[in-house]
PDB file of C-alpha atoms in Angstrom:
ATOM      1  CA  MET A 606      -9.182   0.870 -37.954  1.00 68.00           C
ATOM      2  CA  ALA A 607      -7.682  -1.690 -35.971  1.00 77.00           C
ATOM      3  CA  ASP A 608      -4.932  -1.817 -38.270  1.00 85.00           C
ATOM      4  CA  LYS A 609      -4.226   1.973 -37.344  1.00 86.00           C
ATOM      5  CA  LEU A 610      -4.059   1.765 -33.714  1.00 87.00           C
ATOM      6  CA  ARG A 611      -2.050  -1.315 -34.061  1.00 90.00           C
ATOM      7  CA  THR A 612       0.183  -0.059 -35.874  1.00 89.00           C
ATOM      8  CA  GLN A 613       0.447   3.523 -33.160  1.00 87.00           C
ATOM      9  CA  GLN A 614       1.066   0.802 -30.368  1.00 88.00           C
ATOM     10  CA  GLU A 615       3.936  -0.383 -32.254  1.00 88.00           C
ATOM     11  CA  LEU A 616       5.671   2.492 -32.898  1.00 81.00           C
ATOM     12  CA  GLU A 617       4.766   3.616 -28.817  1.00 82.00           C
ATOM     13  CA  ARG A 618       5.983   0.421 -27.379  1.00 86.00           C
ATOM     14  CA  LEU A 619       9.461   1.013 -30.463  1.00 82.00           C
ATOM     15  CA  GLN A 620      10.226   4.168 -28.949  1.00 78.00           C
ATOM     16  CA  ALA A 621       9.582   3.486 -25.470  1.00 80.00           C
ATOM     17  CA  LYS A 622      11.975   0.476 -25.864  1.00 83.00           C
ATOM     18  CA  TYR A 623      14.771   2.496 -27.786  1.00 78.00           C
ATOM     19  CA  ILE A 624      15.012   5.730 -26.617  1.00 70.00           C
ATOM     20  CA  GLY A 625      16.978   6.980 -29.554  1.00 67.00           C
ATOM     21  CA  THR A 626      14.064   6.419 -31.730  1.00 72.00           C
ATOM     22  CA  GLY A 627      12.607   9.552 -30.217  1.00 73.00           C
ATOM     23  CA  HIS A 628       8.676  11.060 -29.803  1.00 73.00           C
ATOM     24  CA  PRO A 629       6.777  13.928 -31.123  1.00 75.00           C
ATOM     25  CA  ASP A 630       8.190  15.824 -27.990  1.00 79.00           C
ATOM     26  CA  THR A 631      12.093  15.517 -28.946  1.00 82.00           C
ATOM     27  CA  THR A 632      13.370  18.796 -29.186  1.00 85.00           C
ATOM     28  CA  SER A 633      15.806  18.909 -31.827  1.00 87.00           C
ATOM     29  CA  TRP A 634      19.118  19.234 -29.598  1.00 89.00           C
ATOM     30  CA  GLU A 635      17.862  15.811 -27.790  1.00 88.00           C
ATOM     31  CA  TRP A 636      17.647  14.490 -31.179  1.00 87.00           C
ATOM     32  CA  ARG A 637      21.152  15.590 -32.323  1.00 91.00           C
ATOM     33  CA  THR A 638      22.668  14.528 -28.738  1.00 91.00           C
ATOM     34  CA  ASN A 639      21.096  11.070 -29.361  1.00 88.00           C
ATOM     35  CA  ILE A 640      22.522  10.478 -32.818  1.00 90.00           C
ATOM     36  CA  ALA A 641      25.862  11.731 -32.265  1.00 93.00           C
ATOM     37  CA  ARG A 642      26.275   9.388 -28.453  1.00 92.00           C
ATOM     38  CA  ASP A 643      25.022   6.553 -30.632  1.00 92.00           C
ATOM     39  CA  THR A 644      27.837   7.827 -33.623  1.00 94.00           C
ATOM     40  CA  TYR A 645      30.649   7.798 -30.818  1.00 95.00           C
ATOM     41  CA  SER A 646      29.703   4.366 -28.930  1.00 94.00           C
ATOM     42  CA  SER A 647      29.676   2.829 -32.767  1.00 95.00           C
ATOM     43  CA  ILE A 648      33.065   4.055 -33.194  1.00 96.00           C
ATOM     44  CA  VAL A 649      34.592   2.814 -29.798  1.00 96.00           C
ATOM     45  CA  GLY A 650      33.000  -0.335 -29.964  1.00 95.00           C
ATOM     46  CA  HIS A 651      34.149  -1.437 -33.500  1.00 96.00           C
ATOM     47  CA  PRO A 652      37.596  -1.671 -33.037  1.00 96.00           C
ATOM     48  CA  PRO A 653      38.663  -1.402 -36.900  1.00 97.00           C
ATOM     49  CA  HIS A 654      36.914   1.941 -37.309  1.00 97.00           C
ATOM     50  CA  LEU A 655      38.609   3.282 -34.019  1.00 97.00           C
ATOM     51  CA  ALA A 656      41.679   2.128 -35.835  1.00 97.00           C
ATOM     52  CA  TYR A 657      40.836   4.015 -38.848  1.00 97.00           C
ATOM     53  CA  ILE A 658      39.822   7.249 -37.017  1.00 96.00           C
ATOM     54  CA  SER A 659      42.665   7.404 -35.539  1.00 97.00           C
ATOM     55  CA  LEU A 660      45.158   6.518 -38.017  1.00 97.00           C
ATOM     56  CA  ALA A 661      43.555   9.527 -39.741  1.00 97.00           C
ATOM     57  CA  GLN A 662      44.016  11.980 -36.745  1.00 96.00           C
ATOM     58  CA  ASN A 663      47.900  10.593 -35.976  1.00 97.00           C
ATOM     59  CA  GLU A 664      46.962   9.879 -32.361  1.00 97.00           C
ATOM     60  CA  PRO A 665      46.851   6.488 -30.195  1.00 97.00           C
ATOM     61  CA  THR A 666      43.695   4.435 -30.522  1.00 97.00           C
ATOM     62  CA  THR A 667      43.289   4.860 -26.511  1.00 96.00           C
ATOM     63  CA  LYS A 668      43.594   8.492 -26.591  1.00 97.00           C
ATOM     64  CA  VAL A 669      40.573   8.764 -29.465  1.00 97.00           C
ATOM     65  CA  ARG A 670      38.575   6.011 -27.493  1.00 97.00           C
ATOM     66  CA  ALA A 671      38.980   8.205 -24.354  1.00 96.00           C
ATOM     67  CA  GLN A 672      38.093  11.047 -26.806  1.00 96.00           C
ATOM     68  CA  LEU A 673      35.146   9.750 -27.957  1.00 96.00           C
ATOM     69  CA  ILE A 674      33.827   8.259 -24.558  1.00 95.00           C
ATOM     70  CA  ARG A 675      34.653  11.937 -23.205  1.00 95.00           C
ATOM     71  CA  LYS A 676      32.427  13.582 -26.082  1.00 94.00           C
ATOM     72  CA  MET A 677      29.584  11.659 -25.292  1.00 93.00           C
ATOM     73  CA  ILE A 678      28.656  13.201 -21.772  1.00 92.00           C
ATOM     74  CA  GLN A 679      27.270  16.628 -23.899  1.00 90.00           C
ATOM     75  CA  PRO A 680      27.885  15.904 -27.156  1.00 91.00           C
ATOM     76  CA  CYS A 681      26.117  18.778 -28.738  1.00 88.00           C
ATOM     77  CA  GLY A 682      26.681  21.363 -25.989  1.00 88.00           C
ATOM     78  CA  PRO A 683      24.554  21.874 -23.151  1.00 88.00           C
ATOM     79  CA  PRO A 684      20.812  21.889 -23.741  1.00 86.00           C
ATOM     80  CA  PRO A 685      19.122  24.802 -24.442  1.00 86.00           C
ATOM     81  CA  PRO A 686      17.005  26.694 -21.967  1.00 85.00           C
ATOM     82  CA  ARG A 687      13.137  25.495 -21.763  1.00 77.00           C
ATOM     83  CA  GLU A 688      10.071  27.374 -21.917  1.00 76.00           C
ATOM     84  CA  GLY A 689       9.192  28.759 -18.304  1.00 72.00           C
ATOM     85  CA  ASP A 690      12.660  28.799 -17.230  1.00 67.00           C
ATOM     86  CA  GLU A 691      14.161  31.922 -16.086  1.00 68.00           C
ATOM     87  CA  PRO A 692      17.695  32.649 -16.963  1.00 63.00           C
ATOM     88  CA  LEU A 693      19.882  32.159 -14.030  1.00 63.00           C
ATOM     89  CA  PRO A 694      21.034  35.091 -11.946  1.00 67.00           C
ATOM     90  CA  ARG A 695      24.122  36.962 -13.200  1.00 68.00           C
ATOM     91  CA  PRO A 696      27.330  37.109 -10.581  1.00 67.00           C
ATOM     92  CA  THR A 697      27.593  40.761  -9.481  1.00 72.00           C
ATOM     93  CA  GLU A 698      30.945  42.392  -8.806  1.00 66.00           C
ATOM     94  CA  GLU A 699      31.374  43.389  -4.983  1.00 63.00           C
ATOM     95  CA  SER A 700      33.732  46.515  -4.409  1.00 50.00           C
TER      96      SER A 700
END
């Protein structure tokens, strides 16, 4: 029993320390966003990988780096609406 509790506590500690590991309430959108951001930051942080991507796209390295950093803002699009959230009202046309 103590091993199970210790394992659970270690898992909770790691989840608190590393955001991308997720938890039971993590949505698929949050998980995909974390994976995409980790991938983009890894590419930007490793110059040989960034050079390979820029060569494949036939773009300058600085331009590819800027594109990847911009993609980190919302890599999987806007978040889906949560349960209980009301949709935003649509603007009406005034005549």
